[in-house]
PDB file of C-alpha atoms in Angstrom:
ATOM      1  CA  MET A   1      43.140 -31.417  -7.239  1.00  0.00           C
ATOM      2  CA  SER A   2      39.334 -31.310  -7.360  1.00  0.00           C
ATOM      3  CA  THR A   3      36.795 -29.054  -8.441  1.00  0.00           C
ATOM      4  CA  PRO A   4      34.803 -27.064  -6.439  1.00  0.00           C
ATOM      5  CA  PRO A   5      31.464 -28.031  -6.546  1.00  0.00           C
ATOM      6  CA  PRO A   6      28.930 -26.396  -8.695  1.00  0.00           C
ATOM      7  CA  GLN A   7      27.165 -23.571  -7.654  1.00  0.00           C
ATOM      8  CA  PRO A   8      23.394 -23.688  -7.117  1.00  0.00           C
ATOM      9  CA  PRO A   9      21.303 -21.202  -9.736  1.00  0.00           C
ATOM     10  CA  GLN A  10      20.664 -18.096  -8.871  1.00  0.00           C
ATOM     11  CA  GLN A  11      16.820 -16.828  -8.487  1.00  0.00           C
ATOM     12  CA  PRO A  12      16.221 -14.471 -11.595  1.00  0.00           C
ATOM     13  CA  ARG A  13      15.662 -10.753  -9.904  1.00  0.00           C
ATOM     14  CA  GLN A  14      11.869  -9.630  -9.274  1.00  0.00           C
ATOM     15  CA  THR A  15      12.751  -6.261  -9.351  1.00  0.00           C
ATOM     16  CA  GLY A  16      10.152  -5.224 -12.139  1.00  0.00           C
ATOM     17  CA  LEU A  17       7.404  -7.479 -10.644  1.00  0.00           C
ATOM     18  CA  ILE A  18       7.710  -5.820  -7.811  1.00  0.00           C
ATOM     19  CA  VAL A  19       7.894  -1.886  -8.682  1.00  0.00           C
ATOM     20  CA  GLY A  20       5.074  -2.805 -11.562  1.00  0.00           C
ATOM     21  CA  LEU A  21       3.108  -4.137  -8.492  1.00  0.00           C
ATOM     22  CA  ALA A  22       3.788  -0.999  -6.500  1.00  0.00           C
ATOM     23  CA  PHE A  23       2.062   1.278  -9.189  1.00  0.00           C
ATOM     24  CA  VAL A  24      -1.031  -1.440  -9.210  1.00  0.00           C
ATOM     25  CA  GLY A  25      -0.961  -0.629  -5.237  1.00  0.00           C
ATOM     26  CA  VAL A  26      -0.818   3.563  -5.501  1.00  0.00           C
ATOM     27  CA  PHE A  27      -3.645   3.126  -8.171  1.00  0.00           C
ATOM     28  CA  GLY A  28      -5.968   0.660  -6.028  1.00  0.00           C
ATOM     29  CA  TYR A  29      -5.286   2.981  -2.562  1.00  0.00           C
ATOM     30  CA  ILE A  30      -6.553   6.004  -4.716  1.00  0.00           C
ATOM     31  CA  VAL A  31      -9.704   4.071  -6.069  1.00  0.00           C
ATOM     32  CA  VAL A  32     -10.586   2.894  -2.663  1.00  0.00           C
ATOM     33  CA  ASN A  33      -9.839   6.305  -1.189  1.00  0.00           C
ATOM     34  CA  VAL A  34     -12.100   7.715  -3.759  1.00  0.00           C
ATOM     35  CA  VAL A  35     -15.198   4.875  -2.552  1.00  0.00           C
ATOM     36  CA  VAL A  36     -14.395   5.477   1.260  1.00  0.00           C
ATOM     37  CA  GLY A  37     -14.556   9.356   0.912  1.00  0.00           C
ATOM     38  CA  PHE A  38     -17.504   9.480  -1.014  1.00  0.00           C
ATOM     39  CA  ALA A  39     -19.066   7.375   1.502  1.00  0.00           C
ATOM     40  CA  ALA A  40     -17.556   9.251   4.420  1.00  0.00           C
ATOM     41  CA  LEU A  41     -18.580  12.580   3.155  1.00  0.00           C
ATOM     42  CA  ALA A  42     -22.192  11.494   2.424  1.00  0.00           C
ATOM     43  CA  THR A  43     -22.567  11.315   6.381  1.00  0.00           C
ATOM     44  CA  GLU A  44     -22.296  14.473   6.725  1.00  0.00           C
ATOM     45  CA  SER A  45     -20.669  13.786  10.160  1.00  0.00           C
ATOM     46  CA  SER A  46     -17.092  14.183  11.717  1.00  0.00           C
ATOM     47  CA  VAL A  47     -17.857  10.345  13.283  1.00  0.00           C
ATOM     48  CA  GLY A  48     -18.414   9.228   9.417  1.00  0.00           C
ATOM     49  CA  VAL A  49     -15.233  10.938   8.743  1.00  0.00           C
ATOM     50  CA  GLY A  50     -13.425   9.329  11.802  1.00  0.00           C
ATOM     51  CA  VAL A  51     -14.266   6.048  10.826  1.00  0.00           C
ATOM     52  CA  GLY A  52     -13.754   6.437   6.697  1.00  0.00           C
ATOM     53  CA  ALA A  53      -9.929   7.462   7.819  1.00  0.00           C
ATOM     54  CA  ALA A  54      -9.447   4.560  10.048  1.00  0.00           C
ATOM     55  CA  PHE A  55     -10.450   2.356   7.410  1.00  0.00           C
ATOM     56  CA  LEU A  56      -8.349   3.854   5.064  1.00  0.00           C
ATOM     57  CA  ALA A  57      -5.270   3.506   7.769  1.00  0.00           C
ATOM     58  CA  VAL A  58      -6.037   0.340   8.579  1.00  0.00           C
ATOM     59  CA  PHE A  59      -6.428  -0.742   4.829  1.00  0.00           C
ATOM     60  CA  ALA A  60      -3.153   0.708   3.537  1.00  0.00           C
ATOM     61  CA  LEU A  61      -0.810   0.898   6.187  1.00  0.00           C
ATOM     62  CA  GLY A  62      -2.156  -2.856   7.904  1.00  0.00           C
ATOM     63  CA  LEU A  63      -2.759  -4.679   4.611  1.00  0.00           C
ATOM     64  CA  GLY A  64       0.281  -3.101   3.753  1.00  0.00           C
ATOM     65  CA  LEU A  65       2.572  -4.614   6.462  1.00  0.00           C
ATOM     66  CA  VAL A  66       0.807  -8.047   6.135  1.00  0.00           C
ATOM     67  CA  LEU A  67       1.978  -8.160   2.551  1.00  0.00           C
ATOM     68  CA  VAL A  68       4.936  -7.013   2.823  1.00  0.00           C
ATOM     69  CA  PHE A  69       5.873  -9.578   5.502  1.00  0.00           C
ATOM     70  CA  MET A  70       4.544 -12.301   3.021  1.00  0.00           C
ATOM     71  CA  ARG A  71       8.213 -12.098   1.453  1.00  0.00           C
ATOM     72  CA  LYS A  72       6.827 -12.785  -2.177  1.00  0.00           C
ATOM     73  CA  PRO A  73       7.715 -10.501  -4.760  1.00  0.00           C
ATOM     74  CA  TRP A  74       3.962 -10.240  -5.564  1.00  0.00           C
ATOM     75  CA  SER A  75       2.807  -9.190  -2.435  1.00  0.00           C
ATOM     76  CA  GLN A  76       5.803  -7.034  -1.538  1.00  0.00           C
ATOM     77  CA  GLY A  77       5.255  -4.641  -4.553  1.00  0.00           C
ATOM     78  CA  LEU A  78       1.443  -4.729  -3.800  1.00  0.00           C
ATOM     79  CA  GLY A  79       2.258  -4.040   0.050  1.00  0.00           C
ATOM     80  CA  MET A  80       4.334  -1.147  -0.517  1.00  0.00           C
ATOM     81  CA  GLY A  81       2.270   0.287  -3.277  1.00  0.00           C
ATOM     82  CA  LEU A  82      -0.956   0.452  -0.626  1.00  0.00           C
ATOM     83  CA  MET A  83       1.627   2.462   1.785  1.00  0.00           C
ATOM     84  CA  ILE A  84       3.296   4.427  -0.796  1.00  0.00           C
ATOM     85  CA  GLY A  85      -0.095   5.416  -2.267  1.00  0.00           C
ATOM     86  CA  TRP A  86      -1.884   6.330   1.469  1.00  0.00           C
ATOM     87  CA  ALA A  87       1.502   8.595   2.034  1.00  0.00           C
ATOM     88  CA  LEU A  88       1.476  10.285  -1.216  1.00  0.00           C
ATOM     89  CA  VAL A  89      -2.282  10.915  -0.917  1.00  0.00           C
ATOM     90  CA  SER A  90      -1.939  12.434   2.573  1.00  0.00           C
ATOM     91  CA  ILE A  91       0.878  14.586   1.485  1.00  0.00           C
ATOM     92  CA  ALA A  92      -1.083  15.841  -1.691  1.00  0.00           C
ATOM     93  CA  SER A  93      -3.996  16.755   0.149  1.00  0.00           C
ATOM     94  CA  ALA A  94      -2.659  18.070   3.037  1.00  0.00           C
ATOM     95  CA  GLY A  95      -4.343  15.256   4.833  1.00  0.00           C
ATOM     96  CA  PHE A  96      -8.005  16.332   3.437  1.00  0.00           C
ATOM     97  CA  CYS A  97      -8.486  13.069   1.680  1.00  0.00           C
ATOM     98  CA  THR A  98      -6.901  10.523   4.169  1.00  0.00           C
ATOM     99  CA  GLY A  99      -8.811  11.970   7.677  1.00  0.00           C
ATOM    100  CA  LEU A 100      -5.533  13.226   9.022  1.00  0.00           C
ATOM    101  CA  ASN A 101      -6.312  17.058   8.323  1.00  0.00           C
ATOM    102  CA  PRO A 102      -8.143  17.838  12.119  1.00  0.00           C
ATOM    103  CA  GLY A 103     -10.253  20.805  10.097  1.00  0.00           C
ATOM    104  CA  LEU A 104     -12.178  17.646   9.369  1.00  0.00           C
ATOM    105  CA  TYR A 105     -13.230  17.336  12.346  1.00  0.00           C
ATOM    106  CA  ALA A 106     -14.256  20.740  13.560  1.00  0.00           C
TER     107      ALA A 106
END
């Protein structure tokens, strides 16, 4: 009887890295949101708020998706964190801080 070939070593799990970088992504999004929010409100126009809202959505969702699809543990955590940050800020501020609230454009 022959012995089966040895199993290749398993990759160590990167769950802690992904979760940690997700928190970094959430915090990073909040920092960017504060800067863009003040800049958008300083324009005192609905166009400035719209441009700021579009930038925040593209930054968080677009860059987040690109990072997740890179399929590396660090990029997946950071990308998910950016998208989670956008969603949490949108929910917590009823869309005011991300430009989703239609009352901002009236």
